[in-house]
Amino acid sequence: MSGQKHAIGIDIGGTGIKGGLVDLETGELLSDRIKLPTPEGGEPDGIVEVTKKIVDQLAAEEPDAPVGICFPAIVSHGVTLSAANVSKKWIDLHAEDLFEKSLGRDIHFVNDADAAGYAETSFGAAKGKDGLVIMTTLGTGIGSALIYDGVLIPNAELGHLEIDGHDAESRAAYSAKEREDMSWEKWAKRLQKYYSTLEFLFTPDLFIVGGGVSKNYQEFLPLLDLKTPIVPAVHRNNAGILGAAALAVKG
Ligand code: BGC
């Protein structure tokens, strides 16, 4: 499949399903970004149906474009082993098969944070960066991706590190800031603990911070004291789409 210049990327989330046709050389969207709401409850059949609508619409422009889909769960050999903000029916489901049957074509299926991290490596803040890059997405949960010399090491669930007896994402995700009505300063203390722990465990060369809140990075990144450079993601809303598309041609 390499040699393909364009691919369709789909990003499935708890509230919306987004897709676009991606130029794999530049990381630009060649189509409008299509976004439809995730059906209530986030059950497999409903999500597959909405995904099919988006893929069919995008494939009308380019029928042979490979398709990559990213999803908020651990994805191993096409099977979803967890489910974040979608129905628990996804757990242990052969999701890749389900999508392929419904779409009538092969797909490449990956974790959402892995796709976002790969997008930043291919077209964003970590382009051309050697060594270990850790991408984190701060949203409802904390998604994470490990990329070493441009190679993605999939399914690093670093949002679920246990820190001080707590699941890290329950304290440091953006949803925790909102839920507990924390100031930027108070939230930054939680992030300090989180990123210091990651730094100690992995000695990365670069941290990238994504998720919607990263557009306000000036409010919290300067408050962090780390040895590792920490930068905002370049692609926020489209990172999943771009990364899923790029991974679709990687195989
Ligand atoms: C899940 C990850 C996911 C992240 C962002 C976490 O709760 O465990 O698989 O990447 O949320 O959606």
PDB file of C-alpha atoms and ligand atoms in Angstrom:
ATOM      1  CA  MET A   1       0.000   0.000   0.000  1.00  0.00           C
ATOM      2  CA  SER A   2       2.968   2.374   0.295  1.00  0.00           C
ATOM      3  CA  GLY A   3       3.143   4.726  -2.630  1.00  0.00           C
ATOM      4  CA  GLN A   4      -0.350   5.908  -1.795  1.00  0.00           C
ATOM      5  CA  LYS A   5      -0.499   9.676  -1.588  1.00  0.00           C
ATOM      6  CA  HIS A   6      -3.877  10.035   0.044  1.00  0.00           C
ATOM      7  CA  ALA A   7      -5.756   8.155   2.756  1.00  0.00           C
ATOM      8  CA  ILE A   8      -8.982   8.496   4.695  1.00  0.00           C
ATOM      9  CA  GLY A   9      -8.634   9.008   8.440  1.00  0.00           C
ATOM     10  CA  ILE A  10     -11.467   8.499  10.921  1.00  0.00           C
ATOM     11  CA  ASP A  11     -11.320   9.521  14.576  1.00  0.00           C
ATOM     12  CA  ILE A  12     -13.950   7.968  16.821  1.00  0.00           C
ATOM     13  CA  GLY A  13     -14.611   9.634  20.167  1.00  0.00           C
ATOM     14  CA  GLY A  14     -17.200   9.565  22.931  1.00  0.00           C
ATOM     15  CA  THR A  15     -19.085  12.579  21.555  1.00  0.00           C
ATOM     16  CA  GLY A  16     -18.213  12.796  17.870  1.00  0.00           C
ATOM     17  CA  ILE A  17     -16.930  10.800  14.901  1.00  0.00           C
ATOM     18  CA  LYS A  18     -14.745  12.820  12.544  1.00  0.00           C
ATOM     19  CA  GLY A  19     -13.198  12.028   9.210  1.00  0.00           C
ATOM     20  CA  GLY A  20     -11.295  13.500   6.309  1.00  0.00           C
ATOM     21  CA  LEU A  21      -9.236  12.698   3.236  1.00  0.00           C
ATOM     22  CA  VAL A  22      -5.578  13.373   4.023  1.00  0.00           C
ATOM     23  CA  ASP A  23      -2.610  14.300   1.855  1.00  0.00           C
ATOM     24  CA  LEU A  24       0.071  12.010   3.280  1.00  0.00           C
ATOM     25  CA  GLU A  25       2.968  14.164   2.137  1.00  0.00           C
ATOM     26  CA  THR A  26       1.841  17.407   3.729  1.00  0.00           C
ATOM     27  CA  GLY A  27      -0.632  16.246   6.380  1.00  0.00           C
ATOM     28  CA  GLU A  28      -3.256  18.584   4.972  1.00  0.00           C
ATOM     29  CA  LEU A  29      -6.923  17.767   4.704  1.00  0.00           C
ATOM     30  CA  LEU A  30      -7.983  17.488   1.075  1.00  0.00           C
ATOM     31  CA  SER A  31     -11.663  17.297   1.916  1.00  0.00           C
ATOM     32  CA  ASP A  32     -13.929  19.095   4.349  1.00  0.00           C
ATOM     33  CA  ARG A  33     -13.737  17.630   7.814  1.00  0.00           C
ATOM     34  CA  ILE A  34     -16.918  15.634   8.349  1.00  0.00           C
ATOM     35  CA  LYS A  35     -18.157  15.366  11.921  1.00  0.00           C
ATOM     36  CA  LEU A  36     -21.244  13.482  13.086  1.00  0.00           C
ATOM     37  CA  PRO A  37     -22.367  12.875  16.680  1.00  0.00           C
ATOM     38  CA  THR A  38     -21.501   9.544  18.288  1.00  0.00           C
ATOM     39  CA  PRO A  39     -24.807   7.709  18.801  1.00  0.00           C
ATOM     40  CA  GLU A  40     -26.069   7.770  22.391  1.00  0.00           C
ATOM     41  CA  GLY A  41     -24.480   4.992  24.447  1.00  0.00           C
ATOM     42  CA  GLY A  42     -21.581   4.502  22.015  1.00  0.00           C
ATOM     43  CA  GLU A  43     -22.581   0.939  21.108  1.00  0.00           C
ATOM     44  CA  PRO A  44     -20.769  -0.965  18.348  1.00  0.00           C
ATOM     45  CA  ASP A  45     -23.573  -1.144  15.758  1.00  0.00           C
ATOM     46  CA  GLY A  46     -24.401   2.558  16.017  1.00  0.00           C
ATOM     47  CA  ILE A  47     -20.774   3.664  15.792  1.00  0.00           C
ATOM     48  CA  VAL A  48     -20.086   1.379  12.837  1.00  0.00           C
ATOM     49  CA  GLU A  49     -23.135   2.760  11.018  1.00  0.00           C
ATOM     50  CA  VAL A  50     -22.085   6.405  11.477  1.00  0.00           C
ATOM     51  CA  THR A  51     -18.495   5.558  10.498  1.00  0.00           C
ATOM     52  CA  LYS A  52     -19.772   3.930   7.304  1.00  0.00           C
ATOM     53  CA  LYS A  53     -21.685   7.088   6.390  1.00  0.00           C
ATOM     54  CA  ILE A  54     -18.517   9.168   6.734  1.00  0.00           C
ATOM     55  CA  VAL A  55     -16.253   6.692   4.916  1.00  0.00           C
ATOM     56  CA  ASP A  56     -18.747   6.312   2.044  1.00  0.00           C
ATOM     57  CA  GLN A  57     -18.947  10.070   1.627  1.00  0.00           C
ATOM     58  CA  LEU A  58     -15.149  10.480   1.615  1.00  0.00           C
ATOM     59  CA  ALA A  59     -14.551   7.434  -0.578  1.00  0.00           C
ATOM     60  CA  ALA A  60     -16.884   8.900  -3.205  1.00  0.00           C
ATOM     61  CA  GLU A  61     -14.046  11.375  -3.891  1.00  0.00           C
ATOM     62  CA  GLU A  62     -11.349   8.700  -3.935  1.00  0.00           C
ATOM     63  CA  PRO A  63     -12.606   5.095  -3.873  1.00  0.00           C
ATOM     64  CA  ASP A  64      -9.182   3.439  -3.554  1.00  0.00           C
ATOM     65  CA  ALA A  65      -7.881   5.526  -0.672  1.00  0.00           C
ATOM     66  CA  PRO A  66      -6.770   3.330   2.254  1.00  0.00           C
ATOM     67  CA  VAL A  67      -8.777   3.814   5.457  1.00  0.00           C
ATOM     68  CA  GLY A  68      -7.371   4.232   8.965  1.00  0.00           C
ATOM     69  CA  ILE A  69      -9.632   4.390  12.016  1.00  0.00           C
ATOM     70  CA  CYS A  70      -8.638   5.391  15.542  1.00  0.00           C
ATOM     71  CA  PHE A  71     -10.610   4.597  18.663  1.00  0.00           C
ATOM     72  CA  PRO A  72     -10.408   5.381  22.421  1.00  0.00           C
ATOM     73  CA  ALA A  73      -9.353   1.909  23.571  1.00  0.00           C
ATOM     74  CA  ILE A  74      -6.436  -0.484  23.736  1.00  0.00           C
ATOM     75  CA  VAL A  75      -6.334  -2.114  20.302  1.00  0.00           C
ATOM     76  CA  SER A  76      -4.449  -5.367  19.945  1.00  0.00           C
ATOM     77  CA  HIS A  77      -4.570  -7.324  16.669  1.00  0.00           C
ATOM     78  CA  GLY A  78      -7.854  -5.659  15.771  1.00  0.00           C
ATOM     79  CA  VAL A  79      -9.502  -6.438  19.113  1.00  0.00           C
ATOM     80  CA  THR A  80     -10.615  -3.619  21.441  1.00  0.00           C
ATOM     81  CA  LEU A  81      -9.521  -4.598  24.944  1.00  0.00           C
ATOM     82  CA  SER A  82     -10.973  -1.583  26.792  1.00  0.00           C
ATOM     83  CA  ALA A  83     -13.498   1.194  26.168  1.00  0.00           C
ATOM     84  CA  ALA A  84     -13.110   4.847  27.212  1.00  0.00           C
ATOM     85  CA  ASN A  85     -16.310   6.887  26.982  1.00  0.00           C
ATOM     86  CA  VAL A  86     -18.007   4.367  24.728  1.00  0.00           C
ATOM     87  CA  SER A  87     -20.119   1.299  25.521  1.00  0.00           C
ATOM     88  CA  LYS A  88     -18.489  -1.540  27.472  1.00  0.00           C
ATOM     89  CA  LYS A  89     -19.738  -3.823  24.669  1.00  0.00           C
ATOM     90  CA  TRP A  90     -16.511  -2.912  22.855  1.00  0.00           C
ATOM     91  CA  ILE A  91     -14.391  -4.785  25.368  1.00  0.00           C
ATOM     92  CA  ASP A  92     -12.939  -7.947  23.781  1.00  0.00           C
ATOM     93  CA  LEU A  93     -14.750  -7.267  20.530  1.00  0.00           C
ATOM     94  CA  HIS A  94     -13.052  -8.001  17.192  1.00  0.00           C
ATOM     95  CA  ALA A  95     -13.734  -4.423  16.193  1.00  0.00           C
ATOM     96  CA  GLU A  96     -11.495  -4.360  13.125  1.00  0.00           C
ATOM     97  CA  ASP A  97     -13.449  -7.269  11.592  1.00  0.00           C
ATOM     98  CA  LEU A  98     -16.736  -5.568  12.397  1.00  0.00           C
ATOM     99  CA  PHE A  99     -15.671  -2.367  10.600  1.00  0.00           C
ATOM    100  CA  GLU A 100     -14.216  -4.271   7.654  1.00  0.00           C
ATOM    101  CA  LYS A 101     -17.391  -6.301   7.145  1.00  0.00           C
ATOM    102  CA  SER A 102     -19.607  -3.267   7.297  1.00  0.00           C
ATOM    103  CA  LEU A 103     -17.396  -1.031   5.146  1.00  0.00           C
ATOM    104  CA  GLY A 104     -16.604  -3.801   2.666  1.00  0.00           C
ATOM    105  CA  ARG A 105     -12.897  -2.940   2.662  1.00  0.00           C
ATOM    106  CA  ASP A 106      -9.702  -3.374   4.656  1.00  0.00           C
ATOM    107  CA  ILE A 107      -8.981  -0.845   7.353  1.00  0.00           C
ATOM    108  CA  HIS A 108      -6.122  -0.113   9.723  1.00  0.00           C
ATOM    109  CA  PHE A 109      -7.382   0.183  13.301  1.00  0.00           C
ATOM    110  CA  VAL A 110      -5.472   1.872  16.165  1.00  0.00           C
ATOM    111  CA  ASN A 111      -5.733   3.615  19.524  1.00  0.00           C
ATOM    112  CA  ASP A 112      -6.690   7.318  19.315  1.00  0.00           C
ATOM    113  CA  ALA A 113      -3.668   8.703  21.209  1.00  0.00           C
ATOM    114  CA  ASP A 114      -1.322   6.523  19.143  1.00  0.00           C
ATOM    115  CA  ALA A 115      -2.824   8.084  16.010  1.00  0.00           C
ATOM    116  CA  ALA A 116      -2.427  11.603  17.433  1.00  0.00           C
ATOM    117  CA  GLY A 117       1.188  10.913  18.396  1.00  0.00           C
ATOM    118  CA  TYR A 118       1.947   9.505  14.986  1.00  0.00           C
ATOM    119  CA  ALA A 119       0.408  12.594  13.364  1.00  0.00           C
ATOM    120  CA  GLU A 120       2.673  14.863  15.409  1.00  0.00           C
ATOM    121  CA  THR A 121       5.684  12.765  14.416  1.00  0.00           C
ATOM    122  CA  SER A 122       4.771  12.763  10.746  1.00  0.00           C
ATOM    123  CA  PHE A 123       3.452  16.303  10.321  1.00  0.00           C
ATOM    124  CA  GLY A 124       3.721  18.220  13.589  1.00  0.00           C
ATOM    125  CA  ALA A 125       5.677  19.073  16.719  1.00  0.00           C
ATOM    126  CA  ALA A 126       7.921  15.976  16.568  1.00  0.00           C
ATOM    127  CA  LYS A 127       8.590  15.919  12.832  1.00  0.00           C
ATOM    128  CA  GLY A 128      12.135  14.676  12.223  1.00  0.00           C
ATOM    129  CA  LYS A 129      12.742  14.300  15.964  1.00  0.00           C
ATOM    130  CA  ASP A 130      14.925  11.357  16.969  1.00  0.00           C
ATOM    131  CA  GLY A 131      14.874   9.620  20.319  1.00  0.00           C
ATOM    132  CA  LEU A 132      11.858   9.085  22.537  1.00  0.00           C
ATOM    133  CA  VAL A 133       8.833  11.315  22.095  1.00  0.00           C
ATOM    134  CA  ILE A 134       5.927  10.976  24.511  1.00  0.00           C
ATOM    135  CA  MET A 135       2.646  12.390  23.291  1.00  0.00           C
ATOM    136  CA  THR A 136      -0.087  12.936  25.845  1.00  0.00           C
ATOM    137  CA  THR A 137      -3.637  14.045  25.133  1.00  0.00           C
ATOM    138  CA  LEU A 138      -5.381  15.823  27.993  1.00  0.00           C
ATOM    139  CA  GLY A 139      -9.125  15.414  27.621  1.00  0.00           C
ATOM    140  CA  THR A 140     -11.758  13.313  29.340  1.00  0.00           C
ATOM    141  CA  GLY A 141      -8.931  10.897  30.033  1.00  0.00           C
ATOM    142  CA  ILE A 142      -5.216  11.028  29.342  1.00  0.00           C
ATOM    143  CA  GLY A 143      -4.171   9.305  26.141  1.00  0.00           C
ATOM    144  CA  SER A 144      -0.527   8.551  25.477  1.00  0.00           C
ATOM    145  CA  ALA A 145       1.769   7.494  22.663  1.00  0.00           C
ATOM    146  CA  LEU A 146       5.416   6.444  22.725  1.00  0.00           C
ATOM    147  CA  ILE A 147       7.367   7.102  19.540  1.00  0.00           C
ATOM    148  CA  TYR A 148      11.026   6.149  19.286  1.00  0.00           C
ATOM    149  CA  ASP A 149      13.003   7.362  16.248  1.00  0.00           C
ATOM    150  CA  GLY A 150       9.712   7.774  14.416  1.00  0.00           C
ATOM    151  CA  VAL A 151       8.491   4.260  15.253  1.00  0.00           C
ATOM    152  CA  LEU A 152       5.277   4.005  17.227  1.00  0.00           C
ATOM    153  CA  ILE A 153       5.245   1.602  20.182  1.00  0.00           C
ATOM    154  CA  PRO A 154       1.499   1.029  20.442  1.00  0.00           C
ATOM    155  CA  ASN A 155      -0.880   0.930  23.387  1.00  0.00           C
ATOM    156  CA  ALA A 156       1.138   2.704  26.054  1.00  0.00           C
ATOM    157  CA  GLU A 157      -1.658   3.412  28.533  1.00  0.00           C
ATOM    158  CA  LEU A 158       0.278   5.976  30.543  1.00  0.00           C
ATOM    159  CA  GLY A 159      -2.872   7.831  31.535  1.00  0.00           C
ATOM    160  CA  HIS A 160      -3.512   4.937  33.870  1.00  0.00           C
ATOM    161  CA  LEU A 161      -0.227   5.016  35.758  1.00  0.00           C
ATOM    162  CA  GLU A 162      -0.968   4.780  39.451  1.00  0.00           C
ATOM    163  CA  ILE A 163       0.414   7.871  41.170  1.00  0.00           C
ATOM    164  CA  ASP A 164      -0.097   8.433  44.912  1.00  0.00           C
ATOM    165  CA  GLY A 165      -2.698   5.674  44.877  1.00  0.00           C
ATOM    166  CA  HIS A 166      -4.780   7.258  42.105  1.00  0.00           C
ATOM    167  CA  ASP A 167      -5.323   6.454  38.462  1.00  0.00           C
ATOM    168  CA  ALA A 168      -3.353   9.394  37.004  1.00  0.00           C
ATOM    169  CA  GLU A 169      -6.017  10.481  34.524  1.00  0.00           C
ATOM    170  CA  SER A 170      -8.623  10.783  37.285  1.00  0.00           C
ATOM    171  CA  ARG A 171      -6.478  13.577  38.829  1.00  0.00           C
ATOM    172  CA  ALA A 172      -4.674  15.212  35.934  1.00  0.00           C
ATOM    173  CA  ALA A 173      -6.902  14.937  32.832  1.00  0.00           C
ATOM    174  CA  TYR A 174      -8.582  18.120  31.646  1.00  0.00           C
ATOM    175  CA  SER A 175     -11.908  16.658  32.845  1.00  0.00           C
ATOM    176  CA  ALA A 176     -10.501  16.644  36.420  1.00  0.00           C
ATOM    177  CA  LYS A 177      -9.732  20.377  36.123  1.00  0.00           C
ATOM    178  CA  GLU A 178     -13.310  21.010  35.050  1.00  0.00           C
ATOM    179  CA  ARG A 179     -14.920  18.634  37.531  1.00  0.00           C
ATOM    180  CA  GLU A 180     -13.026  20.039  40.498  1.00  0.00           C
ATOM    181  CA  ASP A 181     -13.132  23.596  39.160  1.00  0.00           C
ATOM    182  CA  MET A 182      -9.342  23.905  39.529  1.00  0.00           C
ATOM    183  CA  SER A 183      -7.411  27.061  38.677  1.00  0.00           C
ATOM    184  CA  TRP A 184      -4.670  26.717  36.037  1.00  0.00           C
ATOM    185  CA  GLU A 185      -2.120  26.883  38.893  1.00  0.00           C
ATOM    186  CA  LYS A 186      -3.755  24.096  40.861  1.00  0.00           C
ATOM    187  CA  TRP A 187      -4.119  21.918  37.790  1.00  0.00           C
ATOM    188  CA  ALA A 188      -0.489  22.615  36.853  1.00  0.00           C
ATOM    189  CA  LYS A 189       0.561  21.091  40.203  1.00  0.00           C
ATOM    190  CA  ARG A 190      -1.227  17.896  39.215  1.00  0.00           C
ATOM    191  CA  LEU A 191       0.420  18.002  35.788  1.00  0.00           C
ATOM    192  CA  GLN A 192       3.808  18.608  37.409  1.00  0.00           C
ATOM    193  CA  LYS A 193       3.437  15.405  39.391  1.00  0.00           C
ATOM    194  CA  TYR A 194       2.280  13.521  36.333  1.00  0.00           C
ATOM    195  CA  TYR A 195       4.980  14.682  33.914  1.00  0.00           C
ATOM    196  CA  SER A 196       7.756  14.372  36.551  1.00  0.00           C
ATOM    197  CA  THR A 197       6.727  10.758  37.019  1.00  0.00           C
ATOM    198  CA  LEU A 198       6.813  10.120  33.269  1.00  0.00           C
ATOM    199  CA  GLU A 199      10.169  11.885  33.043  1.00  0.00           C
ATOM    200  CA  PHE A 200      11.652   9.741  35.793  1.00  0.00           C
ATOM    201  CA  LEU A 201      10.325   6.506  34.303  1.00  0.00           C
ATOM    202  CA  PHE A 202      11.124   7.103  30.629  1.00  0.00           C
ATOM    203  CA  THR A 203      13.736   9.884  30.240  1.00  0.00           C
ATOM    204  CA  PRO A 204      12.059  11.125  27.054  1.00  0.00           C
ATOM    205  CA  ASP A 205      13.581  13.632  24.630  1.00  0.00           C
ATOM    206  CA  LEU A 206      10.328  15.494  24.099  1.00  0.00           C
ATOM    207  CA  PHE A 207       6.824  15.714  25.585  1.00  0.00           C
ATOM    208  CA  ILE A 208       3.976  16.834  23.365  1.00  0.00           C
ATOM    209  CA  VAL A 209       0.721  17.949  24.934  1.00  0.00           C
ATOM    210  CA  GLY A 210      -2.428  17.580  22.847  1.00  0.00           C
ATOM    211  CA  GLY A 211      -6.172  17.586  23.421  1.00  0.00           C
ATOM    212  CA  GLY A 212      -8.470  20.594  23.073  1.00  0.00           C
ATOM    213  CA  VAL A 213      -7.013  22.337  26.147  1.00  0.00           C
ATOM    214  CA  SER A 214      -3.582  22.501  24.527  1.00  0.00           C
ATOM    215  CA  LYS A 215      -4.767  25.609  22.661  1.00  0.00           C
ATOM    216  CA  ASN A 216      -4.456  27.308  26.100  1.00  0.00           C
ATOM    217  CA  TYR A 217      -0.967  25.924  26.638  1.00  0.00           C
ATOM    218  CA  GLN A 218       0.370  29.318  27.707  1.00  0.00           C
ATOM    219  CA  GLU A 219      -1.779  29.089  30.846  1.00  0.00           C
ATOM    220  CA  PHE A 220      -0.139  25.918  32.132  1.00  0.00           C
ATOM    221  CA  LEU A 221       2.964  24.737  30.262  1.00  0.00           C
ATOM    222  CA  PRO A 222       5.139  27.638  31.548  1.00  0.00           C
ATOM    223  CA  LEU A 223       4.202  26.613  35.122  1.00  0.00           C
ATOM    224  CA  LEU A 224       5.850  23.208  34.729  1.00  0.00           C
ATOM    225  CA  ASP A 225       9.413  22.592  35.825  1.00  0.00           C
ATOM    226  CA  LEU A 226      10.851  19.682  33.833  1.00  0.00           C
ATOM    227  CA  LYS A 227      14.181  18.787  32.300  1.00  0.00           C
ATOM    228  CA  THR A 228      12.452  17.545  29.176  1.00  0.00           C
ATOM    229  CA  PRO A 229      11.184  20.082  26.635  1.00  0.00           C
ATOM    230  CA  ILE A 230       7.375  20.140  26.640  1.00  0.00           C
ATOM    231  CA  VAL A 231       5.506  21.637  23.701  1.00  0.00           C
ATOM    232  CA  PRO A 232       1.894  21.904  22.549  1.00  0.00           C
ATOM    233  CA  ALA A 233       0.649  19.710  19.726  1.00  0.00           C
ATOM    234  CA  VAL A 234       0.439  21.347  16.322  1.00  0.00           C
ATOM    235  CA  HIS A 235      -2.648  19.387  15.280  1.00  0.00           C
ATOM    236  CA  ARG A 236      -5.405  19.477  17.826  1.00  0.00           C
ATOM    237  CA  ASN A 237      -8.763  18.633  16.303  1.00  0.00           C
ATOM    238  CA  ASN A 238      -7.370  16.840  13.300  1.00  0.00           C
ATOM    239  CA  ALA A 239      -4.542  14.852  14.911  1.00  0.00           C
ATOM    240  CA  GLY A 240      -6.521  11.602  15.131  1.00  0.00           C
ATOM    241  CA  ILE A 241      -7.691  11.878  11.521  1.00  0.00           C
ATOM    242  CA  LEU A 242      -4.183  12.617  10.220  1.00  0.00           C
ATOM    243  CA  GLY A 243      -2.485   9.899  12.256  1.00  0.00           C
ATOM    244  CA  ALA A 244      -5.062   7.228  11.454  1.00  0.00           C
ATOM    245  CA  ALA A 245      -4.682   8.049   7.753  1.00  0.00           C
ATOM    246  CA  ALA A 246      -0.867   8.001   7.936  1.00  0.00           C
ATOM    247  CA  LEU A 247      -0.839   4.676   9.776  1.00  0.00           C
ATOM    248  CA  ALA A 248      -3.213   3.162   7.193  1.00  0.00           C
ATOM    249  CA  VAL A 249      -0.431   3.208   4.635  1.00  0.00           C
ATOM    250  CA  LYS A 250       2.252   2.082   7.081  1.00  0.00           C
ATOM    251  CA  GLY A 251       0.480  -1.297   7.254  1.00  0.00           C
TER     252      GLY A 251
HETATM  253  C1  BGC B   1      -7.919   5.277  27.420  1.00  0.00           C
HETATM  254  C2  BGC B   1      -6.966   5.335  26.248  1.00  0.00           C
HETATM  255  C3  BGC B   1      -7.319   6.501  25.348  1.00  0.00           C
HETATM  256  C4  BGC B   1      -7.440   7.791  26.146  1.00  0.00           C
HETATM  257  C5  BGC B   1      -7.866   8.975  25.298  1.00  0.00           C
HETATM  258  C6  BGC B   1      -7.940   6.616  28.129  1.00  0.00           C
HETATM  259  O1  BGC B   1      -8.852   6.563  29.186  1.00  0.00           O
HETATM  260  O2  BGC B   1      -7.534   4.265  28.329  1.00  0.00           O
HETATM  261  O3  BGC B   1      -7.020   4.129  25.509  1.00  0.00           O
HETATM  262  O4  BGC B   1      -6.318   6.643  24.370  1.00  0.00           O
HETATM  263  O5  BGC B   1      -8.346   7.642  27.213  1.00  0.00           O
HETATM  264  O6  BGC B   1      -9.102   8.743  24.660  1.00  0.00           O
END
